[in-house]
C-alpha positions in Angstrom: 18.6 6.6 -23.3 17.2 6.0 -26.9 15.0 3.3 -28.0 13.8 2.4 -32.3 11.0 0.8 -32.5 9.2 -0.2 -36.0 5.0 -0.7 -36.1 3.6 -2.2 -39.2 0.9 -1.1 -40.8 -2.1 -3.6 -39.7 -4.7 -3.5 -42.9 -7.4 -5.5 -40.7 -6.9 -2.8 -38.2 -6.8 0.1 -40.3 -3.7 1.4 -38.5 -0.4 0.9 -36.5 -0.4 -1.1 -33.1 0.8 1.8 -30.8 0.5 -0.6 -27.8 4.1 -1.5 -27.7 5.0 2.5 -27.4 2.2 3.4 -25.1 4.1 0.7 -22.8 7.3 1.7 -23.5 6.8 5.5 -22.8 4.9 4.5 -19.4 7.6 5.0 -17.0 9.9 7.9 -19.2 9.6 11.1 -20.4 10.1 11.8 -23.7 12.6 14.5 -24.4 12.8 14.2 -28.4 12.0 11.5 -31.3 12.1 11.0 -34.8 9.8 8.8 -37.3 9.9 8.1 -40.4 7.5 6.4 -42.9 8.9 3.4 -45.1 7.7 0.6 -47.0 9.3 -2.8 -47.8 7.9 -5.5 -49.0 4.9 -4.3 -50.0 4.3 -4.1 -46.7 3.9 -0.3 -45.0 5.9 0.8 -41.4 6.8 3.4 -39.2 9.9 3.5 -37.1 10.8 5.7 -34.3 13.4 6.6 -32.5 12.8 8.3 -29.0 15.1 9.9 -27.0 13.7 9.5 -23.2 14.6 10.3 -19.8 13.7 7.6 -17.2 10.5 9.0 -14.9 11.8 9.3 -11.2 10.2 6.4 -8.6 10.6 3.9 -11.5 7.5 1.8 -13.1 4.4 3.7 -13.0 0.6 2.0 -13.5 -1.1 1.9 -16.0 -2.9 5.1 -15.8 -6.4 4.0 -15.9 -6.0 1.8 -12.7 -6.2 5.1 -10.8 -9.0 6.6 -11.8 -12.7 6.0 -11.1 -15.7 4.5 -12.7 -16.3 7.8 -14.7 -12.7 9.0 -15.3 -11.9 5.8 -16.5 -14.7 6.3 -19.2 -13.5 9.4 -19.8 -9.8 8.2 -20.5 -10.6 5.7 -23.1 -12.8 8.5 -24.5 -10.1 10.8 -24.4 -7.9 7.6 -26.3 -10.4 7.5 -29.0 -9.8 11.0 -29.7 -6.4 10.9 -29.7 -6.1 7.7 -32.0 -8.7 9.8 -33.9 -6.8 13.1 -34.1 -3.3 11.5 -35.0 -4.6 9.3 -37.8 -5.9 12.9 -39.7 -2.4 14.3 -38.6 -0.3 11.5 -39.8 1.2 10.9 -36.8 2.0 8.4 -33.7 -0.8 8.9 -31.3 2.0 9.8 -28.4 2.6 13.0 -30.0 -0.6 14.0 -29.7 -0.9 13.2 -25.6 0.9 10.4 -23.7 -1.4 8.3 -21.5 -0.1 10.2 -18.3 -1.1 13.2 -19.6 -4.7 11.5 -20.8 -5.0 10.1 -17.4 -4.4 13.8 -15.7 -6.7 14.8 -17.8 -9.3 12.3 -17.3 -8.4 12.4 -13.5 -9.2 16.5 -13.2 -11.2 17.7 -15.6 -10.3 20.9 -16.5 -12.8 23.3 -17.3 -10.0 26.1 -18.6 -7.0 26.5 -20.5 -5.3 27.4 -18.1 -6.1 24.7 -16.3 -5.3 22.5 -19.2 -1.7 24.1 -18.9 -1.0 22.7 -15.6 -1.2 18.8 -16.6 2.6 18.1 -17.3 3.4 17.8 -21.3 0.9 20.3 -21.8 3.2 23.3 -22.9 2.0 26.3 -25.1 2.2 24.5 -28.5 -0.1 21.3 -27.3 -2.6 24.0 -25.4 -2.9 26.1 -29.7 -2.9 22.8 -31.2 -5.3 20.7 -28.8 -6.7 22.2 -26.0 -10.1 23.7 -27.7 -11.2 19.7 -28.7 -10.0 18.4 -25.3 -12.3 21.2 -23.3 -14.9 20.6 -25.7 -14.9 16.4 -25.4 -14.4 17.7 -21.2 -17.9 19.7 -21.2 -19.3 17.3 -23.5 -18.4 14.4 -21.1 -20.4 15.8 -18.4 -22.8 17.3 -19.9 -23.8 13.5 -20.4 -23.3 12.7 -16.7 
């Protein structure tokens, strides 16, 4: 299935509205997408078209609503980074991490890369690009515990 969606840029915000998207991607699995940058209007958007393959057992929770008092704390820390890391990168923040794969995250911990590596999404190209900052916000997190 394939799916365009448009954001505009929100100047109050500082950003795009990625809500609709995080929604959107809750229940799939994204196999490829394309954005692109436009303007109109005066006005600044992106637009994306995903390419997505339907999750099996149908509509998933929101992640957070399975995850305890501190890994809950942990995911919308994990979402500030994200939102954080994709604004220096120019990109949406789902291809940075997904929320599933924040919640896994959030939900295990892990201490290694390897460990990392066994969240699904997390293939060898996330692991060079993001793994170091997500260990590093991990041993952070509890060092504050």
């Amino acid at each position: 299935m394939f799916k365009i969606l448009t954001f505009p840029f929100h100047p109050e915000k500082g950003g795009f509205d990625d809500s609709l998207l995080d929604r959107f991607l809750l229940n799939k699995q994204l196999v490829s997408w394309k954005a692109e940058f436009f303007q109109e209007g005066g006005r600044s958007y992106w637009t994306v078209l995903l390419f997505c393959d339907p999750l099996a057992g149908g509509e998933s929770p929101p992640p957070e609503l399975d995850l305890n008092g501190p890994a809950k704390a942990f995911f919308h820390r994990l979402k500030e980074w994200r939102k954080s890391r994709a604004e220096k990168e120019g990109v949406p923040v789902f291809l940075v991490a997904n929320n599933r794969e924040l919640g896994e995250i959030a939900r295990t911990m892990p201490q290694t890369l390897e460990a990392l590596k066994t969240v699904k999404g997390f293939g060898a190209a996330k692991l060079e690009k993001y793994g170091k900052d997500i260990l590093q916000l991990v041993q952070s997190f509890q060092e504050r515990k």
